[in-house]
mmCIF file of C-alpha atoms and ligand atoms in Angstrom:
data_model
loop_
_atom_site.group_PDB
_atom_site.id
_atom_site.type_symbol
_atom_site.label_atom_id
_atom_site.label_comp_id
_atom_site.label_asym_id
_atom_site.label_seq_id
_atom_site.Cartn_x
_atom_site.Cartn_y
_atom_site.Cartn_z
ATOM 1 C CA MET A 145 -24.623 -5.961 -39.920
ATOM 2 C CA SER A 146 -25.206 -8.171 -36.889
ATOM 3 C CA LYS A 147 -23.777 -11.665 -36.982
ATOM 4 C CA GLY A 148 -26.721 -12.879 -34.897
ATOM 5 C CA LYS A 149 -28.690 -12.351 -31.716
ATOM 6 C CA ILE A 150 -27.294 -14.273 -28.779
ATOM 7 C CA LEU A 151 -28.918 -14.873 -25.401
ATOM 8 C CA VAL A 152 -26.323 -14.747 -22.632
ATOM 9 C CA THR A 153 -27.705 -16.105 -19.387
ATOM 10 C CA GLY A 154 -25.778 -14.820 -16.416
ATOM 11 C CA GLY A 155 -24.740 -11.899 -18.614
ATOM 12 C CA THR A 156 -23.865 -9.669 -15.654
ATOM 13 C CA GLY A 157 -21.835 -12.366 -13.911
ATOM 14 C CA TYR A 158 -18.068 -12.659 -13.948
ATOM 15 C CA ILE A 159 -17.440 -14.733 -17.079
ATOM 16 C CA GLY A 160 -20.783 -13.696 -18.598
ATOM 17 C CA SER A 161 -20.014 -9.969 -18.589
ATOM 18 C CA HIS A 162 -16.599 -10.451 -20.194
ATOM 19 C CA THR A 163 -18.225 -12.638 -22.831
ATOM 20 C CA VAL A 164 -20.920 -10.046 -23.534
ATOM 21 C CA VAL A 165 -18.140 -7.524 -24.219
ATOM 22 C CA ASP A 166 -16.319 -9.932 -26.529
ATOM 23 C CA LEU A 167 -19.502 -10.812 -28.442
ATOM 24 C CA LEU A 168 -20.389 -7.132 -28.930
ATOM 25 C CA GLU A 169 -16.842 -6.359 -30.091
ATOM 26 C CA ASN A 170 -17.152 -9.173 -32.616
ATOM 27 C CA GLY A 171 -20.398 -8.006 -34.185
ATOM 28 C CA PHE A 172 -23.092 -9.922 -32.305
ATOM 29 C CA ASP A 173 -26.271 -8.545 -30.732
ATOM 30 C CA VAL A 174 -26.652 -9.624 -27.131
ATOM 31 C CA VAL A 175 -29.588 -9.984 -24.769
ATOM 32 C CA SER A 176 -28.820 -10.920 -21.164
ATOM 33 C CA ALA A 177 -30.949 -12.779 -18.625
ATOM 34 C CA ASP A 178 -29.686 -12.463 -15.078
ATOM 35 C CA ASN A 179 -31.506 -12.128 -11.762
ATOM 36 C CA TYR A 180 -28.490 -10.462 -10.091
ATOM 37 C CA HIS A 181 -28.129 -13.332 -7.659
ATOM 38 C CA ASN A 182 -24.365 -12.919 -7.758
ATOM 39 C CA SER A 183 -23.934 -9.576 -9.563
ATOM 40 C CA THR A 184 -25.394 -6.082 -9.781
ATOM 41 C CA ALA A 185 -27.002 -3.948 -12.472
ATOM 42 C CA SER A 186 -23.944 -1.661 -12.385
ATOM 43 C CA VAL A 187 -22.120 -4.273 -14.495
ATOM 44 C CA LEU A 188 -24.277 -3.017 -17.393
ATOM 45 C CA ASP A 189 -22.581 0.395 -16.976
ATOM 46 C CA GLY A 190 -19.161 -1.247 -17.181
ATOM 47 C CA ILE A 191 -20.132 -3.108 -20.351
ATOM 48 C CA GLU A 192 -21.445 0.127 -21.848
ATOM 49 C CA ALA A 193 -18.289 2.039 -20.885
ATOM 50 C CA ILE A 194 -16.155 -0.495 -22.770
ATOM 51 C CA THR A 195 -18.329 -1.124 -25.834
ATOM 52 C CA GLY A 196 -20.628 1.893 -26.124
ATOM 53 C CA VAL A 197 -23.583 -0.509 -26.156
ATOM 54 C CA ARG A 198 -26.287 -0.592 -23.494
ATOM 55 C CA ILE A 199 -27.519 -4.166 -23.523
ATOM 56 C CA VAL A 200 -30.919 -5.230 -22.254
ATOM 57 C CA ASN A 201 -30.937 -7.503 -19.213
ATOM 58 C CA HIS A 202 -34.054 -9.460 -18.282
ATOM 59 C CA ASN A 203 -34.159 -9.803 -14.523
ATOM 60 C CA ILE A 204 -35.780 -13.240 -14.402
ATOM 61 C CA ASP A 205 -35.203 -16.523 -12.651
ATOM 62 C CA LEU A 206 -34.351 -19.001 -15.410
ATOM 63 C CA ALA A 207 -35.334 -21.885 -13.163
ATOM 64 C CA ASP A 208 -38.880 -20.504 -13.540
ATOM 65 C CA GLN A 209 -40.223 -22.245 -16.617
ATOM 66 C CA ALA A 210 -43.006 -19.762 -17.372
ATOM 67 C CA ALA A 211 -40.708 -16.738 -17.060
ATOM 68 C CA THR A 212 -38.122 -18.361 -19.313
ATOM 69 C CA ALA A 213 -40.734 -19.369 -21.891
ATOM 70 C CA LYS A 214 -41.902 -15.739 -21.980
ATOM 71 C CA LEU A 215 -38.362 -14.554 -22.683
ATOM 72 C CA PHE A 216 -38.293 -16.809 -25.729
ATOM 73 C CA GLU A 217 -41.630 -15.381 -26.871
ATOM 74 C CA GLU A 218 -40.194 -11.864 -26.744
ATOM 75 C CA HIS A 219 -37.017 -12.641 -28.681
ATOM 76 C CA ARG A 220 -35.887 -14.941 -31.408
ATOM 77 C CA PHE A 221 -32.321 -16.004 -30.690
ATOM 78 C CA ASP A 222 -29.744 -17.396 -33.067
ATOM 79 C CA GLY A 223 -28.115 -19.101 -30.121
ATOM 80 C CA ALA A 224 -27.566 -18.998 -26.393
ATOM 81 C CA ILE A 225 -24.661 -19.184 -24.001
ATOM 82 C CA HIS A 226 -25.813 -20.574 -20.691
ATOM 83 C CA PHE A 227 -23.653 -19.304 -17.837
ATOM 84 C CA ALA A 228 -26.320 -18.696 -15.198
ATOM 85 C CA ALA A 229 -25.712 -21.046 -12.284
ATOM 86 C CA PHE A 230 -24.777 -21.217 -8.645
ATOM 87 C CA LYS A 231 -21.030 -21.840 -8.466
ATOM 88 C CA SER A 232 -19.822 -22.086 -4.904
ATOM 89 C CA VAL A 233 -18.392 -25.515 -4.228
ATOM 90 C CA GLY A 234 -18.664 -25.200 -0.429
ATOM 91 C CA GLU A 235 -22.199 -23.810 -0.494
ATOM 92 C CA SER A 236 -23.296 -26.656 -2.751
ATOM 93 C CA VAL A 237 -22.356 -29.152 -0.056
ATOM 94 C CA GLU A 238 -24.636 -27.317 2.400
ATOM 95 C CA GLN A 239 -27.491 -26.707 -0.041
ATOM 96 C CA PRO A 240 -27.522 -29.551 -2.552
ATOM 97 C CA LEU A 241 -31.189 -29.269 -3.504
ATOM 98 C CA GLU A 242 -30.867 -25.567 -4.283
ATOM 99 C CA TYR A 243 -27.926 -26.359 -6.529
ATOM 100 C CA TYR A 244 -29.665 -29.170 -8.404
ATOM 101 C CA ARG A 245 -32.895 -27.209 -8.707
ATOM 102 C CA ASN A 246 -31.301 -23.996 -9.890
ATOM 103 C CA ASN A 247 -28.535 -25.292 -12.122
ATOM 104 C CA LEU A 248 -30.460 -28.077 -13.821
ATOM 105 C CA ASN A 249 -33.894 -26.455 -14.203
ATOM 106 C CA SER A 250 -32.411 -23.297 -15.678
ATOM 107 C CA MET A 251 -30.436 -25.295 -18.190
ATOM 108 C CA MET A 252 -33.418 -27.400 -19.257
ATOM 109 C CA ASN A 253 -35.639 -24.319 -19.552
ATOM 110 C CA VAL A 254 -33.130 -22.610 -21.829
ATOM 111 C CA MET A 255 -32.794 -25.735 -23.997
ATOM 112 C CA ASP A 256 -36.556 -26.011 -24.164
ATOM 113 C CA GLY A 257 -36.919 -22.357 -25.129
ATOM 114 C CA LEU A 258 -34.406 -22.634 -27.960
ATOM 115 C CA GLN A 259 -35.896 -25.833 -29.261
ATOM 116 C CA ARG A 260 -39.463 -24.549 -29.204
ATOM 117 C CA GLN A 261 -38.559 -21.572 -31.337
ATOM 118 C CA GLY A 262 -36.895 -23.841 -33.821
ATOM 119 C CA SER A 263 -33.410 -22.590 -33.179
ATOM 120 C CA SER A 264 -30.527 -24.431 -31.624
ATOM 121 C CA ASN A 265 -26.896 -23.478 -30.972
ATOM 122 C CA LEU A 266 -26.243 -23.717 -27.265
ATOM 123 C CA VAL A 267 -22.936 -23.168 -25.498
ATOM 124 C CA PHE A 268 -22.933 -24.720 -22.051
ATOM 125 C CA SER A 269 -20.553 -23.750 -19.222
ATOM 126 C CA SER A 270 -19.020 -26.816 -17.733
ATOM 127 C CA SER A 271 -16.047 -27.121 -15.455
ATOM 128 C CA CYS A 272 -12.762 -28.965 -15.070
ATOM 129 C CA SER A 273 -14.232 -30.135 -11.757
ATOM 130 C CA VAL A 274 -16.070 -32.832 -13.770
ATOM 131 C CA TYR A 275 -12.701 -34.611 -14.095
ATOM 132 C CA GLY A 276 -12.402 -35.051 -10.321
ATOM 133 C CA ASN A 277 -9.038 -36.587 -9.436
ATOM 134 C CA ALA A 278 -8.093 -37.469 -13.005
ATOM 135 C CA ASP A 279 -5.853 -40.387 -13.893
ATOM 136 C CA GLU A 280 -3.750 -38.442 -16.386
ATOM 137 C CA LEU A 281 -2.234 -34.978 -16.679
ATOM 138 C CA PRO A 282 -2.745 -32.797 -18.564
ATOM 139 C CA VAL A 283 -6.389 -33.790 -18.850
ATOM 140 C CA ARG A 284 -7.735 -34.245 -22.357
ATOM 141 C CA GLU A 285 -11.411 -34.113 -23.358
ATOM 142 C CA THR A 286 -11.240 -37.895 -23.595
ATOM 143 C CA THR A 287 -9.900 -38.287 -20.051
ATOM 144 C CA PRO A 288 -12.662 -40.122 -18.169
ATOM 145 C CA ARG A 289 -14.697 -38.089 -15.695
ATOM 146 C CA LYS A 290 -14.362 -39.345 -12.129
ATOM 147 C CA THR A 291 -16.717 -39.083 -9.188
ATOM 148 C CA ALA A 292 -17.633 -35.432 -8.664
ATOM 149 C CA GLU A 293 -16.145 -33.948 -5.483
ATOM 150 C CA SER A 294 -19.195 -31.766 -4.741
ATOM 151 C CA PRO A 295 -22.858 -31.288 -5.658
ATOM 152 C CA TYR A 296 -21.724 -28.246 -7.688
ATOM 153 C CA ALA A 297 -19.435 -30.430 -9.796
ATOM 154 C CA ARG A 298 -22.177 -33.035 -10.092
ATOM 155 C CA THR A 299 -24.604 -30.429 -11.501
ATOM 156 C CA LYS A 300 -22.014 -29.839 -14.232
ATOM 157 C CA GLN A 301 -21.640 -33.557 -14.933
ATOM 158 C CA MET A 302 -25.412 -33.931 -15.028
ATOM 159 C CA GLY A 303 -25.762 -30.859 -17.235
ATOM 160 C CA GLU A 304 -23.340 -32.433 -19.700
ATOM 161 C CA ASP A 305 -25.262 -35.720 -19.628
ATOM 162 C CA ILE A 306 -28.604 -34.009 -20.177
ATOM 163 C CA LEU A 307 -27.183 -32.199 -23.179
ATOM 164 C CA TYR A 308 -25.806 -35.434 -24.653
ATOM 165 C CA ASP A 309 -29.174 -37.167 -24.258
ATOM 166 C CA PHE A 310 -31.008 -34.220 -25.744
ATOM 167 C CA CYS A 311 -28.708 -33.900 -28.762
ATOM 168 C CA ALA A 312 -28.846 -37.660 -29.385
ATOM 169 C CA HIS A 313 -32.585 -37.348 -29.929
ATOM 170 C CA HIS A 314 -32.857 -33.854 -31.454
ATOM 171 C CA ARG A 315 -30.282 -34.265 -34.203
ATOM 172 C CA ASP A 316 -30.630 -30.690 -35.454
ATOM 173 C CA PHE A 317 -29.910 -29.194 -32.018
ATOM 174 C CA LYS A 318 -26.256 -28.137 -31.934
ATOM 175 C CA ALA A 319 -24.260 -27.594 -28.797
ATOM 176 C CA ILE A 320 -20.766 -26.974 -27.512
ATOM 177 C CA LEU A 321 -19.662 -27.885 -24.015
ATOM 178 C CA LEU A 322 -16.826 -25.848 -22.568
ATOM 179 C CA ARG A 323 -14.900 -27.063 -19.538
ATOM 180 C CA TYR A 324 -13.294 -24.119 -17.777
ATOM 181 C CA PHE A 325 -10.197 -24.477 -15.670
ATOM 182 C CA ASN A 326 -9.495 -21.675 -13.151
ATOM 183 C CA PRO A 327 -10.773 -18.356 -14.526
ATOM 184 C CA ALA A 328 -9.097 -15.292 -13.019
ATOM 185 C CA GLY A 329 -8.153 -11.685 -13.741
ATOM 186 C CA ALA A 330 -10.304 -8.802 -14.936
ATOM 187 C CA HIS A 331 -10.958 -6.882 -18.130
ATOM 188 C CA PRO A 332 -7.822 -4.879 -19.082
ATOM 189 C CA SER A 333 -9.932 -1.680 -19.139
ATOM 190 C CA GLY A 334 -10.539 -2.055 -15.392
ATOM 191 C CA LYS A 335 -14.276 -1.482 -15.969
ATOM 192 C CA ILE A 336 -15.543 -4.988 -15.237
ATOM 193 C CA GLY A 337 -14.185 -7.794 -13.080
ATOM 194 C CA GLU A 338 -15.228 -10.329 -10.511
ATOM 195 C CA SER A 339 -18.213 -9.327 -8.363
ATOM 196 C CA ALA A 340 -17.541 -8.408 -4.767
ATOM 197 C CA ALA A 341 -20.957 -9.667 -3.684
ATOM 198 C CA ASN A 342 -19.684 -12.558 -1.575
ATOM 199 C CA PRO A 343 -16.507 -12.918 0.467
ATOM 200 C CA ALA A 344 -13.883 -14.289 -1.889
ATOM 201 C CA SER A 345 -12.760 -17.875 -1.543
ATOM 202 C CA ASN A 346 -10.943 -18.413 -4.838
ATOM 203 C CA LEU A 347 -7.196 -17.962 -4.780
ATOM 204 C CA VAL A 348 -6.716 -14.883 -6.969
ATOM 205 C CA PRO A 349 -9.346 -12.647 -5.339
ATOM 206 C CA VAL A 350 -8.146 -13.735 -1.900
ATOM 207 C CA ILE A 351 -4.603 -12.712 -2.874
ATOM 208 C CA THR A 352 -5.692 -9.279 -4.102
ATOM 209 C CA GLU A 353 -7.858 -8.713 -0.998
ATOM 210 C CA VAL A 354 -4.879 -9.470 1.234
ATOM 211 C CA GLY A 355 -2.719 -7.201 -0.930
ATOM 212 C CA ALA A 356 -5.273 -4.409 -0.505
ATOM 213 C CA GLY A 357 -5.424 -4.898 3.266
ATOM 214 C CA LYS A 358 -9.044 -6.065 3.210
ATOM 215 C CA ARG A 359 -8.013 -9.188 5.023
ATOM 216 C CA ASP A 360 -5.007 -10.080 7.149
ATOM 217 C CA LYS A 361 -3.393 -12.947 5.409
ATOM 218 C CA LEU A 362 -3.698 -15.746 2.919
ATOM 219 C CA THR A 363 -3.568 -19.328 4.076
ATOM 220 C CA VAL A 364 -1.921 -21.661 1.590
ATOM 221 C CA PHE A 365 -3.911 -24.880 1.840
ATOM 222 C CA GLY A 366 -1.113 -27.399 2.193
ATOM 223 C CA ASN A 367 2.533 -27.547 1.124
ATOM 224 C CA ASP A 368 3.048 -31.284 1.492
ATOM 225 C CA TYR A 369 1.552 -32.431 -1.809
ATOM 226 C CA ASP A 370 3.600 -34.291 -4.370
ATOM 227 C CA THR A 371 4.164 -31.213 -6.591
ATOM 228 C CA ARG A 372 7.124 -28.910 -7.473
ATOM 229 C CA ASP A 373 6.912 -26.949 -4.219
ATOM 230 C CA GLY A 374 4.331 -28.972 -2.302
ATOM 231 C CA SER A 375 1.342 -26.680 -3.011
ATOM 232 C CA CYS A 376 -1.534 -27.575 -5.368
ATOM 233 C CA VAL A 377 -1.307 -27.089 -9.119
ATOM 234 C CA ARG A 378 -4.025 -25.403 -11.204
ATOM 235 C CA ASP A 379 -4.459 -23.982 -14.685
ATOM 236 C CA TYR A 380 -5.248 -20.253 -14.363
ATOM 237 C CA ILE A 381 -6.910 -18.801 -17.427
ATOM 238 C CA HIS A 382 -7.551 -15.083 -17.985
ATOM 239 C CA VAL A 383 -11.262 -14.345 -18.059
ATOM 240 C CA SER A 384 -10.959 -12.341 -21.312
ATOM 241 C CA ASP A 385 -9.281 -15.303 -23.033
ATOM 242 C CA LEU A 386 -12.054 -17.507 -21.734
ATOM 243 C CA ALA A 387 -14.650 -15.009 -22.970
ATOM 244 C CA HIS A 388 -13.220 -14.968 -26.476
ATOM 245 C CA ALA A 389 -13.437 -18.752 -26.670
ATOM 246 C CA HIS A 390 -17.222 -18.363 -26.325
ATOM 247 C CA THR A 391 -17.383 -16.045 -29.323
ATOM 248 C CA LEU A 392 -15.382 -18.597 -31.303
ATOM 249 C CA ALA A 393 -17.712 -21.352 -30.110
ATOM 250 C CA VAL A 394 -20.800 -19.410 -31.227
ATOM 251 C CA GLU A 395 -19.192 -18.738 -34.602
ATOM 252 C CA ALA A 396 -18.392 -22.439 -34.928
ATOM 253 C CA LEU A 397 -21.998 -23.387 -34.141
ATOM 254 C CA LEU A 398 -23.437 -20.864 -36.605
ATOM 255 C CA GLY A 399 -21.130 -21.983 -39.389
ATOM 256 C CA GLU A 400 -20.884 -25.560 -38.192
ATOM 257 C CA THR A 401 -19.340 -28.157 -40.398
ATOM 258 C CA GLY A 402 -18.030 -30.539 -37.737
ATOM 259 C CA THR A 403 -19.561 -33.889 -36.962
ATOM 260 C CA GLU A 404 -19.166 -34.123 -33.193
ATOM 261 C CA ASN A 405 -22.307 -32.962 -31.386
ATOM 262 C CA PRO A 406 -22.140 -31.780 -28.715
ATOM 263 C CA ALA A 407 -18.529 -30.760 -29.285
ATOM 264 C CA LEU A 408 -16.453 -30.647 -26.127
ATOM 265 C CA TYR A 409 -13.471 -28.406 -25.349
ATOM 266 C CA ASN A 410 -11.129 -27.795 -22.450
ATOM 267 C CA LEU A 411 -10.461 -24.121 -21.806
ATOM 268 C CA GLY A 412 -7.267 -23.717 -19.840
ATOM 269 C CA ILE A 413 -3.957 -22.188 -20.762
ATOM 270 C CA GLY A 414 -2.409 -25.637 -20.744
ATOM 271 C CA GLU A 415 0.082 -24.977 -17.989
ATOM 272 C CA GLY A 416 -0.071 -25.875 -14.309
ATOM 273 C CA LEU A 417 1.044 -23.363 -11.678
ATOM 274 C CA THR A 418 1.418 -23.933 -7.964
ATOM 275 C CA VAL A 419 -0.208 -21.709 -5.346
ATOM 276 C CA LEU A 420 3.214 -20.340 -4.407
ATOM 277 C CA GLU A 421 3.986 -19.493 -8.043
ATOM 278 C CA VAL A 422 0.748 -17.520 -8.287
ATOM 279 C CA ILE A 423 1.676 -15.629 -5.102
ATOM 280 C CA ASN A 424 5.092 -14.854 -6.626
ATOM 281 C CA ALA A 425 3.463 -13.498 -9.773
ATOM 282 C CA PHE A 426 1.336 -11.194 -7.635
ATOM 283 C CA GLU A 427 4.339 -9.939 -5.688
ATOM 284 C CA LYS A 428 6.206 -9.280 -8.915
ATOM 285 C CA VAL A 429 3.500 -7.234 -10.637
ATOM 286 C CA SER A 430 2.271 -5.361 -7.551
ATOM 287 C CA GLY A 431 5.649 -4.713 -5.919
ATOM 288 C CA LYS A 432 4.067 -5.839 -2.633
ATOM 289 C CA THR A 433 5.042 -8.572 -0.243
ATOM 290 C CA LEU A 434 2.039 -10.779 0.413
ATOM 291 C CA ASN A 435 1.308 -11.827 3.966
ATOM 292 C CA TYR A 436 0.713 -15.570 3.799
ATOM 293 C CA GLU A 437 1.121 -18.635 5.958
ATOM 294 C CA ILE A 438 1.121 -22.337 5.244
ATOM 295 C CA GLY A 439 -1.969 -24.039 6.610
ATOM 296 C CA PRO A 440 -3.521 -27.498 6.469
ATOM 297 C CA ARG A 441 -4.900 -29.061 3.310
ATOM 298 C CA ARG A 442 -8.436 -28.024 2.293
ATOM 299 C CA ALA A 443 -10.950 -30.864 2.121
ATOM 300 C CA GLY A 444 -11.956 -31.777 -1.398
ATOM 301 C CA ASP A 445 -8.980 -30.176 -3.166
ATOM 302 C CA VAL A 446 -7.542 -32.117 -6.065
ATOM 303 C CA ILE A 447 -3.742 -32.166 -6.035
ATOM 304 C CA ALA A 448 -3.120 -31.042 -9.572
ATOM 305 C CA VAL A 449 -5.199 -30.373 -12.668
ATOM 306 C CA TYR A 450 -4.317 -28.599 -15.900
ATOM 307 C CA ALA A 451 -5.574 -28.775 -19.445
ATOM 308 C CA ASP A 452 -4.497 -30.139 -22.731
ATOM 309 C CA ARG A 453 -6.018 -27.327 -24.798
ATOM 310 C CA SER A 454 -4.839 -28.501 -28.207
ATOM 311 C CA LYS A 455 -8.346 -29.386 -29.366
ATOM 312 C CA ALA A 456 -9.735 -25.875 -28.775
ATOM 313 C CA THR A 457 -6.688 -24.381 -30.450
ATOM 314 C CA ARG A 458 -6.931 -26.696 -33.434
ATOM 315 C CA GLU A 459 -10.694 -26.612 -34.003
ATOM 316 C CA LEU A 460 -11.813 -23.246 -32.625
ATOM 317 C CA LYS A 461 -8.513 -21.470 -33.469
ATOM 318 C CA TRP A 462 -8.379 -20.327 -29.838
ATOM 319 C CA GLU A 463 -5.062 -18.870 -28.681
ATOM 320 C CA PRO A 464 -4.952 -17.435 -25.151
ATOM 321 C CA GLN A 465 -3.265 -14.004 -25.103
ATOM 322 C CA TYR A 466 -2.638 -13.521 -21.392
ATOM 323 C CA ASP A 467 -0.293 -15.176 -18.886
ATOM 324 C CA VAL A 468 -0.335 -15.360 -15.097
ATOM 325 C CA GLU A 469 1.321 -11.965 -14.690
ATOM 326 C CA ASP A 470 -1.377 -10.380 -16.866
ATOM 327 C CA ILE A 471 -3.950 -12.152 -14.729
ATOM 328 C CA MET A 472 -2.457 -10.740 -11.528
ATOM 329 C CA ARG A 473 -1.939 -7.263 -13.019
ATOM 330 C CA THR A 474 -5.563 -6.953 -14.163
ATOM 331 C CA ALA A 475 -6.956 -8.550 -10.999
ATOM 332 C CA TRP A 476 -4.896 -6.133 -8.912
ATOM 333 C CA ALA A 477 -6.009 -3.092 -10.953
ATOM 334 C CA TRP A 478 -9.630 -4.184 -10.436
ATOM 335 C CA GLU A 479 -9.115 -4.688 -6.704
ATOM 336 C CA GLU A 480 -7.522 -1.274 -6.293
ATOM 337 C CA LYS A 481 -10.456 0.301 -8.097
ATOM 338 C CA ARG A 482 -13.034 -1.310 -5.804
HETATM 339 C C1 WQD B 577 -7.093 -22.722 -6.279
HETATM 340 C C2 WQD B 577 -5.903 -23.245 -5.476
HETATM 341 C C3 WQD B 577 -6.466 -24.068 -3.290
HETATM 342 C C4 WQD B 577 -7.697 -20.198 -1.616
HETATM 343 C C5 WQD B 577 -12.856 -24.090 -7.865
HETATM 344 C C6 WQD B 577 -13.901 -25.014 -8.433
HETATM 345 C C7 WQD B 577 -13.861 -25.011 -9.919
HETATM 346 C C8 WQD B 577 -13.999 -23.625 -10.449
HETATM 347 C C9 WQD B 577 -12.991 -22.719 -9.827
HETATM 348 C C10 WQD B 577 -16.062 -22.471 -10.831
HETATM 349 C C11 WQD B 577 -6.211 -24.529 -4.723
HETATM 350 C C12 WQD B 577 -5.567 -22.844 -3.214
HETATM 351 C C13 WQD B 577 -7.219 -21.179 -2.489
HETATM 352 C C14 WQD B 577 -6.920 -19.898 -0.463
HETATM 353 C C15 WQD B 577 -5.282 -21.521 -1.162
HETATM 354 N N1 WQD B 577 -15.331 -23.204 -10.134
HETATM 355 N N2 WQD B 577 -6.044 -21.822 -2.276
HETATM 356 N N3 WQD B 577 -5.748 -20.570 -0.293
HETATM 357 O O1 WQD B 577 -10.724 -25.116 -5.915
HETATM 358 O O2 WQD B 577 -9.205 -25.052 -7.956
HETATM 359 O O3 WQD B 577 -11.569 -24.580 -8.210
HETATM 360 O O4 WQD B 577 -13.034 -22.804 -8.407
HETATM 361 O O5 WQD B 577 -17.002 -21.896 -10.662
HETATM 362 O O6 WQD B 577 -14.892 -25.783 -10.417
HETATM 363 O O7 WQD B 577 -13.701 -26.321 -7.964
HETATM 364 O O8 WQD B 577 -10.155 -22.919 -7.074
HETATM 365 O O9 WQD B 577 -9.375 -20.693 -6.433
HETATM 366 O O10 WQD B 577 -10.543 -22.108 -4.706
HETATM 367 O O11 WQD B 577 -8.249 -22.727 -5.433
HETATM 368 O O12 WQD B 577 -4.201 -22.090 -0.937
HETATM 369 O O13 WQD B 577 -7.283 -19.048 0.365
HETATM 370 O O14 WQD B 577 -5.579 -22.269 -4.480
HETATM 371 O O15 WQD B 577 -6.099 -25.023 -2.338
HETATM 372 O O16 WQD B 577 -5.052 -25.297 -4.772
HETATM 373 P P1 WQD B 577 -10.360 -24.519 -7.205
HETATM 374 P P2 WQD B 577 -9.635 -22.034 -5.866
#
């Protein structure tokens, strides 16, 4: 028997597709809405190969209010996970209006759709980038947000604020906000992973592309920071661990007893690793020597950020299963397959 019908927006995207798999494996029915802006329909084959289920994807633009309203006329959802968004920090600086229009309208349309059909239960994808250069490490959910470093990060701050305002008025609308740290790796089956649609700019895919000879070398953005080895510190979280947290969040919403609404959780492993440590992990699991050089600092980088994840572990019973070597092993297997 199905535990409920969940709308996953951005269901063919990187985190979305891994979450669809986890939801299906945990007894939920899933409908996806994704316009393939940053993915392809072939992801549906990967999901089917892992789970045996061919999910339906609605190829619509969620920023289009009429199209989104129609989706909610066709289905009655027990809840929604809203991943669909533009996510490139650099691009957001060049195209701020596109980012605000897309990321905020889509979110409001999904909230509207749920509310109009009398259901609630929304999981919203936020980001550790809302913390900016935080005053304390590890960051806790109560650590104050600082000025966003990019329009992308600001859309996440604004998305959070909109949800708080909405829930304050609609007391029966339940929501969970999840702040992701640095998602990386691929499904252990090797059948889904990060999309190759755009040239990679995040650390882990850049490393695997250099390892595969698709690009010459990796530039480490700075080794003169006040950290263990001078390179920046981040909290790398395996995408399948991140995905499972969404299933737990949906289960918590459906069986909700808590009082905090929206409830807010950090999703990181809780450990900071430097860029050089991530490179070492790659070299260890691949047996390759990575061609890298030390370059200048990258504008907008925070020095160090990693999560206190005790709240998600305590309340959602979330325990990450994978470490950085698993991340590099699965990311490398995915790269070699591509
Ligand atoms: C990680 C570290 C770089 C590439 C961003 C967003 C965040 C989230 C994830 C989600 C940094 C260093 C990187 C390279 C390097 N977005 N690096 N050489 O900037 O922590 O987070 O992506 O959608 O919201 O802000 O991730 O992977 O770009 O960088 O040295 O070629 O690797 O300086 O320290 P970041 P990243």
